[in-house]
PDB file of C-alpha atoms in Angstrom:
ATOM      1  CA  MET A   1      11.224  29.448 -11.456  1.00  0.00           C
ATOM      2  CA  GLU A   2      12.577  31.026  -8.259  1.00  0.00           C
ATOM      3  CA  SER A   3       9.091  32.136  -7.247  1.00  0.00           C
ATOM      4  CA  ILE A   4       8.007  28.516  -6.731  1.00  0.00           C
ATOM      5  CA  PRO A   5       8.107  27.626  -2.987  1.00  0.00           C
ATOM      6  CA  GLY A   6      10.969  25.270  -2.223  1.00  0.00           C
ATOM      7  CA  MET A   7      12.571  25.589  -5.670  1.00  0.00           C
ATOM      8  CA  VAL A   8      16.358  25.731  -5.545  1.00  0.00           C
ATOM      9  CA  THR A   9      18.334  27.344  -8.369  1.00  0.00           C
ATOM     10  CA  ALA A  10      22.058  28.067  -8.775  1.00  0.00           C
ATOM     11  CA  SER A  11      21.532  31.811  -8.356  1.00  0.00           C
ATOM     12  CA  ARG A  12      19.641  31.366  -5.090  1.00  0.00           C
ATOM     13  CA  LEU A  13      22.290  29.031  -3.734  1.00  0.00           C
ATOM     14  CA  LYS A  14      24.959  31.705  -4.276  1.00  0.00           C
ATOM     15  CA  THR A  15      23.070  34.178  -2.092  1.00  0.00           C
ATOM     16  CA  GLY A  16      23.299  31.900   0.937  1.00  0.00           C
ATOM     17  CA  VAL A  17      19.647  32.630   1.741  1.00  0.00           C
ATOM     18  CA  HIS A  18      17.836  29.847   3.602  1.00  0.00           C
ATOM     19  CA  ILE A  19      15.162  28.319   1.380  1.00  0.00           C
ATOM     20  CA  PRO A  20      12.309  26.939   3.516  1.00  0.00           C
ATOM     21  CA  ARG A  21      10.859  23.601   2.590  1.00  0.00           C
ATOM     22  CA  PRO A  22       7.204  23.993   1.535  1.00  0.00           C
ATOM     23  CA  GLU A  23       4.670  22.326   3.814  1.00  0.00           C
ATOM     24  CA  ILE A  24       2.465  19.907   1.878  1.00  0.00           C
ATOM     25  CA  ALA A  25      -0.873  19.614   3.622  1.00  0.00           C
ATOM     26  CA  ALA A  26      -2.115  16.773   1.438  1.00  0.00           C
ATOM     27  CA  PRO A  27      -1.158  14.969  -1.772  1.00  0.00           C
ATOM     28  CA  ARG A  28      -2.098  17.367  -4.543  1.00  0.00           C
ATOM     29  CA  GLY A  29      -2.740  14.905  -7.281  1.00  0.00           C
ATOM     30  CA  CYS A  30       0.284  12.639  -7.702  1.00  0.00           C
ATOM     31  CA  PHE A  31      -0.578  10.242 -10.516  1.00  0.00           C
ATOM     32  CA  ASN A  32       0.847   9.052 -13.813  1.00  0.00           C
ATOM     33  CA  THR A  33       0.052  11.177 -16.851  1.00  0.00           C
ATOM     34  CA  VAL A  34       0.726   8.422 -19.395  1.00  0.00           C
ATOM     35  CA  ALA A  35      -1.411   5.276 -19.512  1.00  0.00           C
ATOM     36  CA  THR A  36      -0.412   2.737 -22.142  1.00  0.00           C
ATOM     37  CA  PRO A  37      -1.042  -0.970 -22.758  1.00  0.00           C
ATOM     38  CA  HIS A  38       2.717  -1.448 -23.288  1.00  0.00           C
ATOM     39  CA  THR A  39       3.847  -1.250 -19.643  1.00  0.00           C
ATOM     40  CA  GLU A  40       3.675  -3.491 -16.569  1.00  0.00           C
ATOM     41  CA  PHE A  41       0.717  -1.565 -15.119  1.00  0.00           C
ATOM     42  CA  SER A  42      -1.078  -1.412 -18.445  1.00  0.00           C
ATOM     43  CA  ARG A  43      -3.887   1.074 -18.956  1.00  0.00           C
ATOM     44  CA  SER A  44      -3.859   2.102 -15.309  1.00  0.00           C
ATOM     45  CA  LEU A  45      -4.232   5.431 -13.547  1.00  0.00           C
ATOM     46  CA  LEU A  46      -1.963   5.054 -10.503  1.00  0.00           C
ATOM     47  CA  VAL A  47      -2.919   7.517  -7.771  1.00  0.00           C
ATOM     48  CA  GLU A  48      -1.154   8.304  -4.499  1.00  0.00           C
ATOM     49  CA  ILE A  49      -3.998   8.152  -1.982  1.00  0.00           C
ATOM     50  CA  GLU A  50      -1.870   8.956   1.057  1.00  0.00           C
ATOM     51  CA  ARG A  51       1.635   9.776   2.249  1.00  0.00           C
ATOM     52  CA  GLY A  52       3.203   8.460   5.402  1.00  0.00           C
ATOM     53  CA  CYS A  53       2.263   5.492   7.563  1.00  0.00           C
ATOM     54  CA  PRO A  54       1.001   5.087  11.153  1.00  0.00           C
ATOM     55  CA  PHE A  55       2.868   1.792  11.579  1.00  0.00           C
ATOM     56  CA  LYS A  56       6.471   2.471  12.599  1.00  0.00           C
ATOM     57  CA  CYS A  57       8.071  -0.713  11.294  1.00  0.00           C
ATOM     58  CA  ARG A  58      11.788  -0.495  12.059  1.00  0.00           C
ATOM     59  CA  PHE A  59      12.974  -1.536   8.593  1.00  0.00           C
ATOM     60  CA  CYS A  60      10.833   0.948   6.646  1.00  0.00           C
ATOM     61  CA  THR A  61      11.463   4.666   6.091  1.00  0.00           C
ATOM     62  CA  VAL A  62       7.893   5.573   5.100  1.00  0.00           C
ATOM     63  CA  GLY A  63       6.582   5.777   8.671  1.00  0.00           C
ATOM     64  CA  TYR A  64       9.353   8.188   9.673  1.00  0.00           C
ATOM     65  CA  GLU A  65       9.361  10.599   6.716  1.00  0.00           C
ATOM     66  CA  ARG A  66       6.690  12.864   8.161  1.00  0.00           C
ATOM     67  CA  LYS A  67       5.053  13.424  11.533  1.00  0.00           C
ATOM     68  CA  LYS A  68       1.522  12.672  10.376  1.00  0.00           C
ATOM     69  CA  ILE A  69      -0.235  10.984   7.508  1.00  0.00           C
ATOM     70  CA  VAL A  70      -1.655  13.215   4.802  1.00  0.00           C
ATOM     71  CA  GLU A  71      -4.442  12.006   2.541  1.00  0.00           C
ATOM     72  CA  MET A  72      -5.748  13.097  -0.818  1.00  0.00           C
ATOM     73  CA  PRO A  73      -9.061  14.957  -0.425  1.00  0.00           C
ATOM     74  CA  PRO A  74     -12.127  12.797  -1.189  1.00  0.00           C
ATOM     75  CA  ASP A  75     -13.436  15.176  -3.851  1.00  0.00           C
ATOM     76  CA  ARG A  76     -10.120  14.961  -5.703  1.00  0.00           C
ATOM     77  CA  ILE A  77     -10.209  11.166  -5.582  1.00  0.00           C
ATOM     78  CA  ALA A  78     -13.761  11.151  -6.938  1.00  0.00           C
ATOM     79  CA  GLU A  79     -12.632  13.443  -9.756  1.00  0.00           C
ATOM     80  CA  LEU A  80      -9.789  11.109 -10.687  1.00  0.00           C
ATOM     81  CA  VAL A  81     -12.096   8.085 -10.541  1.00  0.00           C
ATOM     82  CA  ARG A  82     -14.350   9.800 -13.072  1.00  0.00           C
ATOM     83  CA  CYS A  83     -11.265  10.486 -15.202  1.00  0.00           C
ATOM     84  CA  ALA A  84     -10.391   6.769 -15.132  1.00  0.00           C
ATOM     85  CA  GLU A  85     -13.966   5.969 -16.172  1.00  0.00           C
ATOM     86  CA  GLU A  86     -13.805   8.416 -19.075  1.00  0.00           C
ATOM     87  CA  TYR A  87     -10.609   6.898 -20.488  1.00  0.00           C
ATOM     88  CA  HIS A  88     -11.477   3.284 -19.603  1.00  0.00           C
ATOM     89  CA  LEU A  89      -8.528   2.879 -17.234  1.00  0.00           C
ATOM     90  CA  ARG A  90      -8.027   0.868 -14.092  1.00  0.00           C
ATOM     91  CA  PHE A  91      -7.691   2.918 -10.907  1.00  0.00           C
ATOM     92  CA  GLY A  92      -4.620   1.920  -8.907  1.00  0.00           C
ATOM     93  CA  MET A  93      -4.478   3.119  -5.312  1.00  0.00           C
ATOM     94  CA  ILE A  94      -1.014   3.639  -3.852  1.00  0.00           C
ATOM     95  CA  GLY A  95      -0.326   4.047  -0.137  1.00  0.00           C
ATOM     96  CA  SER A  96       1.256   2.323   2.830  1.00  0.00           C
ATOM     97  CA  ALA A  97      -1.872   2.022   4.972  1.00  0.00           C
ATOM     98  CA  LEU A  98      -4.808   2.012   2.580  1.00  0.00           C
ATOM     99  CA  LEU A  99      -7.121  -0.036   4.801  1.00  0.00           C
ATOM    100  CA  SER A 100      -6.545   2.434   7.644  1.00  0.00           C
ATOM    101  CA  SER A 101      -7.342   5.400   5.428  1.00  0.00           C
ATOM    102  CA  LYS A 102     -10.245   7.657   6.445  1.00  0.00           C
ATOM    103  CA  ILE A 103     -11.116   7.971   2.774  1.00  0.00           C
ATOM    104  CA  TRP A 104     -11.800   4.256   2.501  1.00  0.00           C
ATOM    105  CA  LYS A 105     -14.048   4.348   5.560  1.00  0.00           C
ATOM    106  CA  THR A 106     -16.049   7.490   4.815  1.00  0.00           C
ATOM    107  CA  ASP A 107     -16.391   7.481   1.039  1.00  0.00           C
ATOM    108  CA  ARG A 108     -17.245   3.906   0.199  1.00  0.00           C
ATOM    109  CA  HIS A 109     -19.675   5.019  -2.514  1.00  0.00           C
ATOM    110  CA  VAL A 110     -16.673   6.106  -4.599  1.00  0.00           C
ATOM    111  CA  TRP A 111     -15.498   2.487  -4.717  1.00  0.00           C
ATOM    112  CA  ASP A 112     -18.868   0.715  -4.682  1.00  0.00           C
ATOM    113  CA  GLU A 113     -20.722   2.722  -7.348  1.00  0.00           C
ATOM    114  CA  SER A 114     -17.984   3.285  -9.926  1.00  0.00           C
ATOM    115  CA  THR A 115     -17.645   1.075 -13.004  1.00  0.00           C
ATOM    116  CA  VAL A 116     -13.828   1.157 -13.024  1.00  0.00           C
ATOM    117  CA  ASP A 117     -11.628  -1.710 -11.877  1.00  0.00           C
ATOM    118  CA  PHE A 118      -9.694  -0.863  -8.735  1.00  0.00           C
ATOM    119  CA  THR A 119      -6.277  -2.231  -7.838  1.00  0.00           C
ATOM    120  CA  PHE A 120      -4.466  -1.783  -4.557  1.00  0.00           C
ATOM    121  CA  ALA A 121      -0.917  -1.600  -3.281  1.00  0.00           C
ATOM    122  CA  SER A 122      -0.026  -4.227  -0.674  1.00  0.00           C
ATOM    123  CA  LEU A 123      -2.487  -4.377   2.216  1.00  0.00           C
ATOM    124  CA  ARG A 124      -2.164  -5.337   5.869  1.00  0.00           C
ATOM    125  CA  ALA A 125      -3.796  -8.753   6.238  1.00  0.00           C
ATOM    126  CA  ASP A 126      -4.935  -8.096   9.796  1.00  0.00           C
ATOM    127  CA  LYS A 127      -6.882  -5.026   8.629  1.00  0.00           C
ATOM    128  CA  LEU A 128      -9.031  -7.029   6.240  1.00  0.00           C
ATOM    129  CA  HIS A 129     -12.557  -7.805   7.412  1.00  0.00           C
ATOM    130  CA  ALA A 130     -15.839  -9.063   5.977  1.00  0.00           C
ATOM    131  CA  GLY A 131     -16.922  -5.611   4.780  1.00  0.00           C
ATOM    132  CA  ASN A 132     -13.858  -4.588   2.799  1.00  0.00           C
ATOM    133  CA  LEU A 133     -13.176  -8.149   1.619  1.00  0.00           C
ATOM    134  CA  LYS A 134     -16.620  -8.253   0.031  1.00  0.00           C
ATOM    135  CA  SER A 135     -16.003  -4.933  -1.678  1.00  0.00           C
ATOM    136  CA  LEU A 136     -12.504  -5.961  -2.790  1.00  0.00           C
ATOM    137  CA  ALA A 137     -13.749  -9.248  -4.251  1.00  0.00           C
ATOM    138  CA  ARG A 138     -16.247  -7.381  -6.437  1.00  0.00           C
ATOM    139  CA  ARG A 139     -13.392  -5.495  -8.083  1.00  0.00           C
ATOM    140  CA  GLN A 140     -10.553  -7.975  -8.289  1.00  0.00           C
ATOM    141  CA  ARG A 141      -9.640 -11.604  -7.814  1.00  0.00           C
ATOM    142  CA  SER A 142      -6.189 -11.161  -6.276  1.00  0.00           C
ATOM    143  CA  LEU A 143      -4.650  -9.503  -3.230  1.00  0.00           C
ATOM    144  CA  THR A 144      -1.133  -8.365  -2.396  1.00  0.00           C
ATOM    145  CA  LEU A 145      -0.172  -8.646   1.267  1.00  0.00           C
ATOM    146  CA  ALA A 146       3.097  -7.982   3.083  1.00  0.00           C
ATOM    147  CA  PRO A 147       3.483 -10.025   6.275  1.00  0.00           C
ATOM    148  CA  GLU A 148       7.286  -9.448   5.966  1.00  0.00           C
ATOM    149  CA  VAL A 149       8.160 -12.170   8.520  1.00  0.00           C
ATOM    150  CA  GLY A 150       6.712 -15.474   9.671  1.00  0.00           C
ATOM    151  CA  THR A 151       6.908 -15.559  13.475  1.00  0.00           C
ATOM    152  CA  PRO A 152       5.538 -13.395  16.321  1.00  0.00           C
ATOM    153  CA  ARG A 153       9.095 -13.052  17.630  1.00  0.00           C
ATOM    154  CA  MET A 154      10.258 -11.348  14.442  1.00  0.00           C
ATOM    155  CA  MET A 155       7.091  -9.260  14.308  1.00  0.00           C
ATOM    156  CA  LYS A 156       8.051  -7.837  17.685  1.00  0.00           C
ATOM    157  CA  LEU A 157      11.678  -7.251  16.700  1.00  0.00           C
ATOM    158  CA  ILE A 158      10.794  -5.273  13.576  1.00  0.00           C
ATOM    159  CA  ASN A 159       7.823  -3.559  15.293  1.00  0.00           C
ATOM    160  CA  LYS A 160       5.419  -4.802  12.639  1.00  0.00           C
ATOM    161  CA  ARG A 161       2.565  -5.142  15.163  1.00  0.00           C
ATOM    162  CA  MET A 162       0.536  -7.555  13.089  1.00  0.00           C
ATOM    163  CA  ASP A 163      -1.266 -10.632  14.393  1.00  0.00           C
ATOM    164  CA  LEU A 164      -0.131 -13.562  12.251  1.00  0.00           C
ATOM    165  CA  ALA A 165      -2.988 -15.767  13.445  1.00  0.00           C
ATOM    166  CA  ALA A 166      -5.489 -13.092  12.400  1.00  0.00           C
ATOM    167  CA  ALA A 167      -3.702 -12.757   9.057  1.00  0.00           C
ATOM    168  CA  ARG A 168      -4.132 -16.483   8.425  1.00  0.00           C
ATOM    169  CA  GLU A 169      -7.840 -16.226   9.211  1.00  0.00           C
ATOM    170  CA  ARG A 170      -8.228 -13.275   6.829  1.00  0.00           C
ATOM    171  CA  LEU A 171      -6.710 -15.313   3.996  1.00  0.00           C
ATOM    172  CA  ALA A 172      -9.285 -18.049   4.503  1.00  0.00           C
ATOM    173  CA  GLU A 173     -12.059 -15.431   4.535  1.00  0.00           C
ATOM    174  CA  ALA A 174     -10.669 -13.859   1.365  1.00  0.00           C
ATOM    175  CA  ARG A 175     -10.941 -17.207  -0.421  1.00  0.00           C
ATOM    176  CA  ALA A 176     -14.517 -17.601   0.834  1.00  0.00           C
ATOM    177  CA  HIS A 177     -15.411 -14.184  -0.629  1.00  0.00           C
ATOM    178  CA  GLY A 178     -14.101 -15.107  -4.071  1.00  0.00           C
ATOM    179  CA  ILE A 179     -10.472 -13.987  -4.017  1.00  0.00           C
ATOM    180  CA  LYS A 180      -8.473 -16.444  -6.119  1.00  0.00           C
ATOM    181  CA  GLN A 181      -4.844 -15.430  -5.699  1.00  0.00           C
ATOM    182  CA  VAL A 182      -2.591 -13.775  -3.127  1.00  0.00           C
ATOM    183  CA  LYS A 183       0.921 -12.412  -3.483  1.00  0.00           C
ATOM    184  CA  LEU A 184       2.939 -12.363  -0.262  1.00  0.00           C
ATOM    185  CA  TYR A 185       6.006 -10.213   0.374  1.00  0.00           C
ATOM    186  CA  PHE A 186       8.632 -11.373   2.870  1.00  0.00           C
ATOM    187  CA  ILE A 187      12.030 -10.116   4.024  1.00  0.00           C
ATOM    188  CA  TYR A 188      14.774 -12.400   5.324  1.00  0.00           C
ATOM    189  CA  GLY A 189      18.160 -11.630   6.836  1.00  0.00           C
ATOM    190  CA  PHE A 190      17.049  -9.322   9.649  1.00  0.00           C
ATOM    191  CA  PRO A 191      19.440  -8.914  12.586  1.00  0.00           C
ATOM    192  CA  PHE A 192      18.799 -11.573  15.280  1.00  0.00           C
ATOM    193  CA  GLU A 193      16.858 -13.743  12.826  1.00  0.00           C
ATOM    194  CA  LEU A 194      16.972 -17.481  13.590  1.00  0.00           C
ATOM    195  CA  GLU A 195      16.374 -20.498  11.399  1.00  0.00           C
ATOM    196  CA  VAL A 196      13.008 -21.036  13.074  1.00  0.00           C
ATOM    197  CA  ASP A 197      11.982 -17.554  11.923  1.00  0.00           C
ATOM    198  CA  VAL A 198      12.836 -18.380   8.302  1.00  0.00           C
ATOM    199  CA  LEU A 199      10.876 -21.621   8.584  1.00  0.00           C
ATOM    200  CA  GLY A 200       7.960 -19.551   9.895  1.00  0.00           C
ATOM    201  CA  ILE A 201       7.769 -17.900   6.468  1.00  0.00           C
ATOM    202  CA  VAL A 202       7.491 -21.345   4.884  1.00  0.00           C
ATOM    203  CA  ASP A 203       4.745 -22.313   7.345  1.00  0.00           C
ATOM    204  CA  PHE A 204       2.787 -19.136   6.592  1.00  0.00           C
ATOM    205  CA  CYS A 205       2.950 -19.850   2.869  1.00  0.00           C
ATOM    206  CA  LYS A 206       1.819 -23.444   3.452  1.00  0.00           C
ATOM    207  CA  ASP A 207      -1.164 -22.190   5.454  1.00  0.00           C
ATOM    208  CA  ALA A 208      -2.026 -19.751   2.645  1.00  0.00           C
ATOM    209  CA  VAL A 209      -1.910 -22.579   0.101  1.00  0.00           C
ATOM    210  CA  GLY A 210      -4.126 -24.638   2.410  1.00  0.00           C
ATOM    211  CA  THR A 211      -6.918 -22.073   2.055  1.00  0.00           C
ATOM    212  CA  GLY A 212      -7.222 -22.884  -1.648  1.00  0.00           C
ATOM    213  CA  LEU A 213      -5.636 -19.636  -2.810  1.00  0.00           C
ATOM    214  CA  ARG A 214      -3.004 -19.555  -5.535  1.00  0.00           C
ATOM    215  CA  VAL A 215       0.040 -18.224  -3.722  1.00  0.00           C
ATOM    216  CA  LYS A 216       2.973 -16.258  -5.089  1.00  0.00           C
ATOM    217  CA  ALA A 217       5.687 -15.515  -2.535  1.00  0.00           C
ATOM    218  CA  SER A 218       8.312 -12.823  -2.987  1.00  0.00           C
ATOM    219  CA  LEU A 219      11.358 -13.182  -0.696  1.00  0.00           C
ATOM    220  CA  ASN A 220      13.823 -10.329  -0.505  1.00  0.00           C
ATOM    221  CA  PRO A 221      16.983  -9.805   1.566  1.00  0.00           C
ATOM    222  CA  PHE A 222      16.983  -7.160   4.280  1.00  0.00           C
ATOM    223  CA  ILE A 223      18.871  -4.041   3.146  1.00  0.00           C
ATOM    224  CA  PRO A 224      19.919  -1.744   6.029  1.00  0.00           C
ATOM    225  CA  LYS A 225      19.103   1.960   5.631  1.00  0.00           C
ATOM    226  CA  PRO A 226      20.757   4.817   7.529  1.00  0.00           C
TER     227      PRO A 226
END
């Protein structure tokens, strides 16, 4: 046990010896080992595609946990996709910036040629475009997006750096490509938030409904983190 890098045991603590934290160069295969039809994510292989995030949103810890993003090697992803095919599972991709991932851009054949159904963690609406929307629509009929707030003013305050106008346009394009439903995540109760900012969330949802999409909105209170 004590030979494992980074492992802390009672006997090692007593020695007072500094135990260095192991450097993880890339996700080494973090995925669930049990896939059952009796859970929320039924019959799904959920795989961590990346760790970290390039977008330093002020309310989120993920972008500050490590200095740079690390991504699962493409050959390992392809291997896990084949595993999902073998056991007839859906392939769920987990990450904070999936549409910015180099893997998505350079290894499209993994997604386009496989017979498995792919699902995605929440995506940045402004990073959607005709190419990936077309590919997404072939695999699923719903999207999960996280605008977080509803006005440019709040975007600036939380350092979200997302163009709300572009996000609205992407929703209309998603409907045109065959996406049927969108789930939107929002946070309310930020410091310096005004009533007009809360109403901006309502306006964004109205615009999403106006595209013809079925809209589910999740509103959650801001919880400060040290």
